[in-house]
Amino acid sequence: MPLREQLQSTLGDGYVVGRELGGGGMSRVFLAEEVRLGRTVVVKVLAPELAGAISAERFEREIRVAASLQQANIVPLLTAGDTAGLPYFTMPYVEGQSLRTRLASGGTLSIGECVSVMRDVARALGYAHEHGVVHRDIKPDNVLLSRGAAEVTDFGIAKALDAARLPQDSHTLTQVGSSIGTPAYMSPEQAAGDPELDHRADIYALGVLAYEMLASGPPFAGTPQAVMAAQVSAAPPPIARDDVPPALRRIVMKCLAKDPAHRYQSADELLGEIEAVATTSGTLQSTIRARRGRVLAWAGAAAGILALAWVGTGTMRHQRWVRGEAIPRIKQHAELAHYDSAWMLMRQVQEVAPK
């Protein structure tokens, strides 16, 4: 039976499984509609060779920690289960594109765009690290750009895979590449197979991400083996871009320090440096104004569109909450530049809106 049909059978009437979105070596990805809530979700099903190398029960247990993360720049995990022996998990569908797609489309990201993405990812990492979750696979594919903000997906998945692997299949898991991350974004301690790596590996990966946005490519290229060797022993080339502020260059290079002790010791410390650059250089001012405009435009349009959509539906309680409380609060958050709070409320409005 095709995987899509197996998945539909497992999920039952609660979901309508749609088209396959693709995937990579780790999983296959499907779009689905959650019937009861009327929302679109993404279902990721682990690849057979990966599923055979782990304990499905342990994997599901491990990702429960990640499922508790609730922050505006983190795409949350919703549910998890098993279909035909293949573990799966679901997440909200995020409209927009991945940072990988944005980088591949050509054109250079402005300094303001780069700093904005760095800031949002640092916020996500800071929250997750405070709750004991290390991502281990920060890369452009796992950063989604939506409505002027960046959201990080797949939090806790690499860690869960590593913790759930069966001893006799550790080589298989490493071959697939999910136990330690993606070579181009791996910290030196990840590349060296250090079992004691911590949250500072994510800070290194964010440094690679920032370098790639600014320099139109990661610091090291080549075969996976060559890249991993370079992560351990080679210095990253200088960023050959004239408009990068010196303070921003220093931030990126500090993230890329070989020794974790020489990096930022927390994502919050890094975030403070990023925000200082944004404030002193003015690189984010146009981005902030544009983001405020997008939020206010969304709130204004939503008020009118939802008023029409709710005609005759009988959902007066939701309508009163959206028009009387949510929309005014979204506008207030936008005026105060509290975009995390604004996006969270916007997501809640979309959850209750008629489909």
mmCIF file of C-alpha atoms in Angstrom:
data_model
loop_
_atom_site.group_PDB
_atom_site.id
_atom_site.type_symbol
_atom_site.label_atom_id
_atom_site.label_comp_id
_atom_site.label_asym_id
_atom_site.label_seq_id
_atom_site.Cartn_x
_atom_site.Cartn_y
_atom_site.Cartn_z
ATOM 1 C CA MET A 1 0.000 0.000 0.000
ATOM 2 C CA PRO A 2 1.384 3.462 -0.868
ATOM 3 C CA LEU A 3 2.621 5.456 2.121
ATOM 4 C CA ARG A 4 -0.001 8.164 1.657
ATOM 5 C CA GLU A 5 -2.802 5.584 1.935
ATOM 6 C CA GLN A 6 -1.135 3.955 4.948
ATOM 7 C CA LEU A 7 -0.912 7.338 6.610
ATOM 8 C CA GLN A 8 -4.567 8.109 5.889
ATOM 9 C CA SER A 9 -5.581 4.756 7.362
ATOM 10 C CA THR A 10 -3.553 5.410 10.517
ATOM 11 C CA LEU A 11 -4.810 8.958 11.030
ATOM 12 C CA GLY A 12 -8.418 7.961 10.362
ATOM 13 C CA ASP A 13 -11.276 10.389 9.828
ATOM 14 C CA GLY A 14 -9.622 13.103 11.889
ATOM 15 C CA TYR A 15 -7.351 14.061 8.997
ATOM 16 C CA VAL A 16 -7.548 14.257 5.224
ATOM 17 C CA VAL A 17 -4.079 13.537 3.848
ATOM 18 C CA GLY A 18 -3.303 15.551 0.742
ATOM 19 C CA ARG A 19 -0.374 15.868 -1.599
ATOM 20 C CA GLU A 20 3.215 14.996 -0.812
ATOM 21 C CA LEU A 21 5.393 18.064 -0.373
ATOM 22 C CA GLY A 22 8.679 16.220 -0.701
ATOM 23 C CA GLY A 23 11.269 15.654 1.970
ATOM 24 C CA GLY A 24 14.874 14.630 2.327
ATOM 25 C CA GLY A 25 16.934 11.741 3.589
ATOM 26 C CA MET A 26 15.225 11.874 6.960
ATOM 27 C CA SER A 27 11.533 11.918 6.082
ATOM 28 C CA ARG A 28 8.717 12.235 3.588
ATOM 29 C CA VAL A 29 6.400 15.187 4.061
ATOM 30 C CA PHE A 30 2.657 15.351 3.411
ATOM 31 C CA LEU A 31 0.105 18.121 3.593
ATOM 32 C CA ALA A 32 -3.047 17.284 5.554
ATOM 33 C CA GLU A 33 -6.224 18.900 6.851
ATOM 34 C CA GLU A 34 -7.126 18.438 10.503
ATOM 35 C CA VAL A 35 -10.889 18.076 10.180
ATOM 36 C CA ARG A 36 -12.095 19.019 13.652
ATOM 37 C CA LEU A 37 -10.091 22.245 13.895
ATOM 38 C CA GLY A 38 -10.192 23.016 10.183
ATOM 39 C CA ARG A 39 -6.481 23.713 10.032
ATOM 40 C CA THR A 40 -3.770 22.679 7.612
ATOM 41 C CA VAL A 41 -0.886 20.687 9.040
ATOM 42 C CA VAL A 42 2.291 19.039 7.805
ATOM 43 C CA VAL A 43 2.864 15.343 8.501
ATOM 44 C CA LYS A 44 6.471 14.130 8.449
ATOM 45 C CA VAL A 45 7.017 10.374 8.205
ATOM 46 C CA LEU A 46 10.489 9.032 8.991
ATOM 47 C CA ALA A 47 12.292 7.204 6.205
ATOM 48 C CA PRO A 48 12.209 3.372 6.489
ATOM 49 C CA GLU A 49 15.984 3.036 6.895
ATOM 50 C CA LEU A 50 15.867 5.596 9.687
ATOM 51 C CA ALA A 51 12.802 4.102 11.363
ATOM 52 C CA GLY A 52 14.483 0.703 11.393
ATOM 53 C CA ALA A 53 17.460 2.111 13.282
ATOM 54 C CA ILE A 54 15.525 3.573 16.218
ATOM 55 C CA SER A 55 13.032 2.623 18.891
ATOM 56 C CA ALA A 56 9.734 4.216 17.816
ATOM 57 C CA GLU A 57 8.491 4.234 21.405
ATOM 58 C CA ARG A 58 11.637 5.979 22.654
ATOM 59 C CA PHE A 59 11.499 8.465 19.773
ATOM 60 C CA GLU A 60 7.918 9.445 20.592
ATOM 61 C CA ARG A 61 8.802 9.779 24.260
ATOM 62 C CA GLU A 62 11.800 11.985 23.487
ATOM 63 C CA ILE A 63 9.931 14.452 21.273
ATOM 64 C CA ARG A 64 7.336 15.124 23.971
ATOM 65 C CA VAL A 65 9.788 17.596 25.475
ATOM 66 C CA ALA A 66 10.030 19.453 22.161
ATOM 67 C CA ALA A 67 6.233 19.394 21.855
ATOM 68 C CA SER A 68 6.010 21.592 24.955
ATOM 69 C CA LEU A 69 7.854 24.479 23.275
ATOM 70 C CA GLN A 70 5.500 27.405 22.622
ATOM 71 C CA GLN A 71 7.216 30.499 21.256
ATOM 72 C CA ALA A 72 6.459 32.742 18.270
ATOM 73 C CA ASN A 73 9.634 31.817 16.359
ATOM 74 C CA ILE A 74 9.252 28.064 16.882
ATOM 75 C CA VAL A 75 6.988 25.881 14.741
ATOM 76 C CA PRO A 76 5.399 23.654 17.400
ATOM 77 C CA LEU A 77 5.014 19.894 17.303
ATOM 78 C CA LEU A 78 1.353 18.901 17.522
ATOM 79 C CA THR A 79 1.038 15.112 17.545
ATOM 80 C CA ALA A 80 3.154 12.015 17.001
ATOM 81 C CA GLY A 81 2.468 8.389 16.251
ATOM 82 C CA ASP A 82 3.349 5.382 14.133
ATOM 83 C CA THR A 83 2.066 4.283 10.721
ATOM 84 C CA ALA A 84 3.008 0.877 9.323
ATOM 85 C CA GLY A 85 6.042 0.831 11.599
ATOM 86 C CA LEU A 86 7.162 4.318 10.541
ATOM 87 C CA PRO A 87 7.120 7.062 13.206
ATOM 88 C CA TYR A 88 5.485 10.337 12.189
ATOM 89 C CA PHE A 89 4.840 13.740 13.724
ATOM 90 C CA THR A 90 2.662 16.690 12.762
ATOM 91 C CA MET A 91 3.226 20.446 12.798
ATOM 92 C CA PRO A 92 1.215 23.477 11.672
ATOM 93 C CA TYR A 93 1.613 24.349 8.006
ATOM 94 C CA VAL A 94 3.519 27.623 7.721
ATOM 95 C CA GLU A 95 2.710 29.724 4.667
ATOM 96 C CA GLY A 96 5.779 31.210 3.052
ATOM 97 C CA GLN A 97 9.108 29.718 2.052
ATOM 98 C CA SER A 98 12.178 28.260 3.667
ATOM 99 C CA LEU A 99 15.337 30.298 3.981
ATOM 100 C CA ARG A 100 16.928 27.675 1.733
ATOM 101 C CA THR A 101 14.421 28.485 -1.032
ATOM 102 C CA ARG A 102 14.960 32.201 -0.515
ATOM 103 C CA LEU A 103 18.739 31.835 -0.797
ATOM 104 C CA ALA A 104 18.457 29.553 -3.829
ATOM 105 C CA SER A 105 16.190 32.000 -5.660
ATOM 106 C CA GLY A 106 19.130 34.316 -6.234
ATOM 107 C CA GLY A 107 19.690 37.862 -5.120
ATOM 108 C CA THR A 108 21.428 39.025 -1.982
ATOM 109 C CA LEU A 109 19.570 39.472 1.286
ATOM 110 C CA SER A 110 19.775 42.987 2.648
ATOM 111 C CA ILE A 111 21.653 43.555 5.885
ATOM 112 C CA GLY A 112 18.331 44.307 7.553
ATOM 113 C CA GLU A 113 16.862 41.001 6.368
ATOM 114 C CA CYS A 114 19.917 39.070 7.566
ATOM 115 C CA VAL A 115 19.887 40.689 10.989
ATOM 116 C CA SER A 116 16.136 40.140 11.314
ATOM 117 C CA VAL A 117 16.480 36.408 10.594
ATOM 118 C CA MET A 118 19.423 36.131 12.982
ATOM 119 C CA ARG A 119 17.419 37.847 15.709
ATOM 120 C CA ASP A 120 14.361 35.620 15.258
ATOM 121 C CA VAL A 121 16.426 32.415 15.232
ATOM 122 C CA ALA A 122 18.350 33.568 18.320
ATOM 123 C CA ARG A 123 15.041 34.187 20.089
ATOM 124 C CA ALA A 124 13.876 30.676 19.224
ATOM 125 C CA LEU A 125 17.152 29.166 20.424
ATOM 126 C CA GLY A 126 17.121 31.169 23.637
ATOM 127 C CA TYR A 127 13.651 29.936 24.547
ATOM 128 C CA ALA A 128 14.383 26.316 23.602
ATOM 129 C CA HIS A 129 17.709 26.225 25.425
ATOM 130 C CA GLU A 130 16.072 27.596 28.575
ATOM 131 C CA HIS A 131 13.709 24.616 28.371
ATOM 132 C CA GLY A 132 16.525 22.117 27.879
ATOM 133 C CA VAL A 133 16.064 21.524 24.137
ATOM 134 C CA VAL A 134 19.041 21.733 21.751
ATOM 135 C CA HIS A 135 18.145 21.742 18.047
ATOM 136 C CA ARG A 136 21.340 20.152 16.614
ATOM 137 C CA ASP A 137 20.331 20.790 13.006
ATOM 138 C CA ILE A 138 19.953 24.537 12.466
ATOM 139 C CA LYS A 139 20.157 25.162 8.707
ATOM 140 C CA PRO A 140 18.297 27.178 6.039
ATOM 141 C CA ASP A 141 15.956 24.253 5.334
ATOM 142 C CA ASN A 142 14.703 24.422 8.928
ATOM 143 C CA VAL A 143 14.116 28.177 8.979
ATOM 144 C CA LEU A 144 10.769 29.242 7.499
ATOM 145 C CA LEU A 145 10.077 32.813 6.393
ATOM 146 C CA SER A 146 6.459 33.822 6.894
ATOM 147 C CA ARG A 147 4.759 37.216 7.211
ATOM 148 C CA GLY A 148 8.010 39.045 7.785
ATOM 149 C CA ALA A 149 9.301 36.756 10.528
ATOM 150 C CA ALA A 150 11.505 33.658 10.740
ATOM 151 C CA GLU A 151 10.298 30.463 12.407
ATOM 152 C CA VAL A 152 12.470 27.457 13.248
ATOM 153 C CA THR A 153 11.094 23.989 12.600
ATOM 154 C CA ASP A 154 12.064 20.447 13.671
ATOM 155 C CA PHE A 155 13.131 21.385 17.196
ATOM 156 C CA GLY A 156 14.178 18.312 19.154
ATOM 157 C CA ILE A 157 13.951 15.867 16.248
ATOM 158 C CA ALA A 158 17.688 15.268 15.776
ATOM 159 C CA LYS A 159 18.140 14.853 19.536
ATOM 160 C CA ALA A 160 15.201 12.422 19.716
ATOM 161 C CA LEU A 161 16.612 10.360 16.860
ATOM 162 C CA ASP A 162 19.997 10.207 18.524
ATOM 163 C CA ALA A 163 18.517 9.198 21.884
ATOM 164 C CA ALA A 164 16.211 6.587 20.318
ATOM 165 C CA ARG A 165 18.759 4.843 18.130
ATOM 166 C CA LEU A 166 19.312 1.142 18.596
ATOM 167 C CA PRO A 167 22.943 0.327 19.530
ATOM 168 C CA GLN A 168 23.437 -2.082 16.653
ATOM 169 C CA ASP A 169 22.160 0.500 14.140
ATOM 170 C CA SER A 170 24.100 3.597 15.162
ATOM 171 C CA HIS A 171 26.115 3.445 11.930
ATOM 172 C CA THR A 172 22.923 3.401 9.857
ATOM 173 C CA LEU A 173 21.596 6.441 11.683
ATOM 174 C CA THR A 174 24.824 8.336 11.195
ATOM 175 C CA GLN A 175 24.820 7.499 7.482
ATOM 176 C CA VAL A 176 21.374 9.014 7.122
ATOM 177 C CA GLY A 177 22.822 12.096 8.814
ATOM 178 C CA SER A 178 20.193 12.817 11.410
ATOM 179 C CA SER A 179 22.058 11.895 14.565
ATOM 180 C CA ILE A 180 24.593 14.680 14.360
ATOM 181 C CA GLY A 181 23.155 17.255 11.971
ATOM 182 C CA THR A 182 24.096 18.475 8.512
ATOM 183 C CA PRO A 183 27.860 18.675 7.745
ATOM 184 C CA ALA A 184 27.915 22.260 6.432
ATOM 185 C CA TYR A 185 26.306 23.548 9.654
ATOM 186 C CA MET A 186 27.913 21.250 12.201
ATOM 187 C CA SER A 187 30.042 22.661 14.976
ATOM 188 C CA PRO A 188 33.591 21.300 15.358
ATOM 189 C CA GLU A 189 32.493 19.245 18.369
ATOM 190 C CA GLN A 190 29.651 17.733 16.326
ATOM 191 C CA ALA A 191 32.016 16.941 13.471
ATOM 192 C CA ALA A 192 34.389 15.284 15.947
ATOM 193 C CA GLY A 193 31.555 13.170 17.374
ATOM 194 C CA ASP A 194 31.729 14.672 20.862
ATOM 195 C CA PRO A 195 28.898 13.056 22.873
ATOM 196 C CA GLU A 196 28.948 15.955 25.354
ATOM 197 C CA LEU A 197 28.052 18.711 22.872
ATOM 198 C CA ASP A 198 25.618 21.294 24.228
ATOM 199 C CA HIS A 199 23.549 24.336 23.228
ATOM 200 C CA ARG A 200 26.645 26.138 21.945
ATOM 201 C CA ALA A 201 26.576 23.826 18.915
ATOM 202 C CA ASP A 202 23.365 25.629 17.908
ATOM 203 C CA ILE A 203 25.112 28.985 18.281
ATOM 204 C CA TYR A 204 27.836 27.801 15.892
ATOM 205 C CA ALA A 205 25.178 26.659 13.399
ATOM 206 C CA LEU A 206 23.483 30.057 13.599
ATOM 207 C CA GLY A 207 26.869 31.578 12.819
ATOM 208 C CA VAL A 208 27.101 29.438 9.673
ATOM 209 C CA LEU A 209 23.553 30.457 8.768
ATOM 210 C CA ALA A 210 24.414 34.140 9.208
ATOM 211 C CA TYR A 211 27.643 33.756 7.224
ATOM 212 C CA GLU A 212 25.722 32.119 4.372
ATOM 213 C CA MET A 213 23.127 34.901 4.269
ATOM 214 C CA LEU A 214 25.809 37.585 4.195
ATOM 215 C CA ALA A 215 28.329 35.864 1.913
ATOM 216 C CA SER A 216 25.912 33.948 -0.366
ATOM 217 C CA GLY A 217 27.425 30.644 0.696
ATOM 218 C CA PRO A 218 28.583 28.748 3.796
ATOM 219 C CA PRO A 219 32.181 29.138 4.972
ATOM 220 C CA PHE A 220 33.192 25.637 3.862
ATOM 221 C CA ALA A 221 32.211 23.638 0.777
ATOM 222 C CA GLY A 222 33.097 20.259 -0.703
ATOM 223 C CA THR A 223 32.348 16.656 0.149
ATOM 224 C CA PRO A 224 30.762 15.979 3.552
ATOM 225 C CA GLN A 225 34.061 14.561 4.789
ATOM 226 C CA ALA A 226 36.031 17.602 3.588
ATOM 227 C CA VAL A 227 33.534 20.016 5.125
ATOM 228 C CA MET A 228 33.584 18.205 8.473
ATOM 229 C CA ALA A 229 37.390 18.298 8.494
ATOM 230 C CA ALA A 230 37.338 22.027 7.724
ATOM 231 C CA GLN A 231 34.860 22.681 10.533
ATOM 232 C CA VAL A 232 37.406 21.236 12.950
ATOM 233 C CA SER A 233 40.624 22.764 11.651
ATOM 234 C CA ALA A 234 40.158 25.544 9.062
ATOM 235 C CA ALA A 235 39.438 29.225 9.650
ATOM 236 C CA PRO A 236 36.392 30.590 7.790
ATOM 237 C CA PRO A 237 37.293 32.986 4.961
ATOM 238 C CA PRO A 238 36.487 36.671 5.579
ATOM 239 C CA ILE A 239 33.032 37.775 4.437
ATOM 240 C CA ALA A 240 33.644 39.491 1.097
ATOM 241 C CA ARG A 241 30.836 42.044 1.280
ATOM 242 C CA ASP A 242 31.506 45.733 1.777
ATOM 243 C CA ASP A 243 28.215 46.758 3.393
ATOM 244 C CA VAL A 244 28.448 44.382 6.374
ATOM 245 C CA PRO A 245 28.946 46.458 9.554
ATOM 246 C CA PRO A 246 32.160 45.557 11.434
ATOM 247 C CA ALA A 247 30.177 44.744 14.579
ATOM 248 C CA LEU A 248 28.058 42.257 12.630
ATOM 249 C CA ARG A 249 31.187 40.610 11.212
ATOM 250 C CA ARG A 250 32.524 40.212 14.743
ATOM 251 C CA ILE A 251 29.271 38.609 15.887
ATOM 252 C CA VAL A 252 29.348 36.045 13.086
ATOM 253 C CA MET A 253 32.999 35.171 13.633
ATOM 254 C CA LYS A 254 32.504 34.807 17.385
ATOM 255 C CA CYS A 255 29.666 32.360 16.714
ATOM 256 C CA LEU A 256 32.068 30.419 14.483
ATOM 257 C CA ALA A 257 34.796 30.036 17.110
ATOM 258 C CA LYS A 258 36.222 26.508 17.112
ATOM 259 C CA ASP A 259 36.256 26.308 20.895
ATOM 260 C CA PRO A 260 32.730 26.476 22.388
ATOM 261 C CA ALA A 261 34.162 28.473 25.305
ATOM 262 C CA HIS A 262 35.073 31.268 22.883
ATOM 263 C CA ARG A 263 31.556 31.545 21.412
ATOM 264 C CA TYR A 264 28.588 33.303 22.941
ATOM 265 C CA GLN A 265 27.713 31.264 25.986
ATOM 266 C CA SER A 266 23.979 31.657 25.517
ATOM 267 C CA ALA A 267 21.561 32.570 22.755
ATOM 268 C CA ASP A 268 20.308 35.438 24.914
ATOM 269 C CA GLU A 269 23.829 36.896 25.066
ATOM 270 C CA LEU A 270 24.019 36.598 21.277
ATOM 271 C CA LEU A 271 20.580 38.184 20.897
ATOM 272 C CA GLY A 272 21.702 41.173 22.941
ATOM 273 C CA GLU A 273 24.652 41.716 20.585
ATOM 274 C CA ILE A 274 22.433 41.399 17.494
ATOM 275 C CA GLU A 275 19.950 43.935 18.849
ATOM 276 C CA ALA A 276 22.775 46.312 19.735
ATOM 277 C CA VAL A 277 23.997 46.189 16.129
ATOM 278 C CA ALA A 278 20.477 46.790 14.862
ATOM 279 C CA THR A 279 20.023 49.782 17.157
ATOM 280 C CA THR A 280 23.379 51.470 16.601
ATOM 281 C CA SER A 281 23.658 50.899 12.850
ATOM 282 C CA GLY A 282 20.023 51.428 11.935
ATOM 283 C CA THR A 283 20.072 48.324 9.730
ATOM 284 C CA LEU A 284 16.733 47.138 11.050
ATOM 285 C CA GLN A 285 14.789 50.376 11.058
ATOM 286 C CA SER A 286 13.292 49.909 7.589
ATOM 287 C CA THR A 287 12.609 46.247 8.384
ATOM 288 C CA ILE A 288 10.850 47.227 11.620
ATOM 289 C CA ARG A 289 8.695 49.792 9.822
ATOM 290 C CA ALA A 290 7.821 47.270 7.116
ATOM 291 C CA ARG A 291 6.994 44.596 9.682
ATOM 292 C CA ARG A 292 4.753 47.002 11.618
ATOM 293 C CA GLY A 293 2.991 47.912 8.374
ATOM 294 C CA ARG A 294 2.411 44.259 7.487
ATOM 295 C CA VAL A 295 0.937 43.486 10.900
ATOM 296 C CA LEU A 296 -1.379 46.494 10.836
ATOM 297 C CA ALA A 297 -2.468 45.746 7.266
ATOM 298 C CA TRP A 298 -3.160 42.128 8.198
ATOM 299 C CA ALA A 299 -5.201 43.164 11.225
ATOM 300 C CA GLY A 300 -7.263 45.633 9.221
ATOM 301 C CA ALA A 301 -7.930 43.169 6.416
ATOM 302 C CA ALA A 302 -8.696 40.347 8.834
ATOM 303 C CA ALA A 303 -11.337 42.394 10.632
ATOM 304 C CA GLY A 304 -13.256 42.977 7.406
ATOM 305 C CA ILE A 305 -12.787 39.556 5.832
ATOM 306 C CA LEU A 306 -13.697 37.632 8.963
ATOM 307 C CA ALA A 307 -16.787 39.762 9.513
ATOM 308 C CA LEU A 308 -18.076 38.571 6.134
ATOM 309 C CA ALA A 309 -16.895 34.991 6.616
ATOM 310 C CA TRP A 310 -18.725 34.671 9.923
ATOM 311 C CA VAL A 311 -22.113 35.755 8.548
ATOM 312 C CA GLY A 312 -24.564 32.970 9.285
ATOM 313 C CA THR A 313 -22.043 30.648 10.913
ATOM 314 C CA GLY A 314 -23.299 31.143 14.462
ATOM 315 C CA THR A 315 -19.778 31.440 15.915
ATOM 316 C CA MET A 316 -20.560 34.642 17.786
ATOM 317 C CA ARG A 317 -18.208 33.875 20.680
ATOM 318 C CA HIS A 318 -15.190 33.653 18.356
ATOM 319 C CA GLN A 319 -16.330 36.694 16.404
ATOM 320 C CA ARG A 320 -16.618 38.825 19.542
ATOM 321 C CA TRP A 321 -13.182 37.703 20.738
ATOM 322 C CA VAL A 322 -11.491 38.424 17.396
ATOM 323 C CA ARG A 323 -13.093 41.812 16.768
ATOM 324 C CA GLY A 324 -13.307 43.032 20.348
ATOM 325 C CA GLU A 325 -10.054 41.713 21.796
ATOM 326 C CA ALA A 326 -7.633 40.010 19.394
ATOM 327 C CA ILE A 327 -7.514 42.579 16.556
ATOM 328 C CA PRO A 328 -7.082 45.599 18.904
ATOM 329 C CA ARG A 329 -4.352 43.762 20.821
ATOM 330 C CA ILE A 330 -2.558 42.813 17.590
ATOM 331 C CA LYS A 331 -2.531 46.470 16.538
ATOM 332 C CA GLN A 332 -1.270 47.519 19.961
ATOM 333 C CA HIS A 333 1.544 44.949 19.878
ATOM 334 C CA ALA A 334 2.530 46.158 16.384
ATOM 335 C CA GLU A 335 2.706 49.793 17.475
ATOM 336 C CA LEU A 336 4.939 48.799 20.401
ATOM 337 C CA ALA A 337 7.087 46.540 18.139
ATOM 338 C CA HIS A 338 6.106 43.482 20.192
ATOM 339 C CA TYR A 339 6.009 41.297 17.087
ATOM 340 C CA ASP A 340 6.330 37.959 18.849
ATOM 341 C CA SER A 341 3.084 38.654 20.697
ATOM 342 C CA ALA A 342 1.416 39.977 17.541
ATOM 343 C CA TRP A 343 2.293 36.871 15.502
ATOM 344 C CA MET A 344 1.094 34.556 18.260
ATOM 345 C CA LEU A 345 -2.288 36.301 18.376
ATOM 346 C CA MET A 346 -2.522 36.288 14.579
ATOM 347 C CA ARG A 347 -1.938 32.540 14.605
ATOM 348 C CA GLN A 348 -4.712 32.103 17.190
ATOM 349 C CA VAL A 349 -7.102 34.142 15.031
ATOM 350 C CA GLN A 350 -6.346 31.906 12.065
ATOM 351 C CA GLU A 351 -7.068 28.835 14.199
ATOM 352 C CA VAL A 352 -10.659 29.940 14.930
ATOM 353 C CA ALA A 353 -11.440 31.568 11.588
ATOM 354 C CA PRO A 354 -14.089 29.871 9.399
ATOM 355 C CA LYS A 355 -12.560 27.733 6.681
#
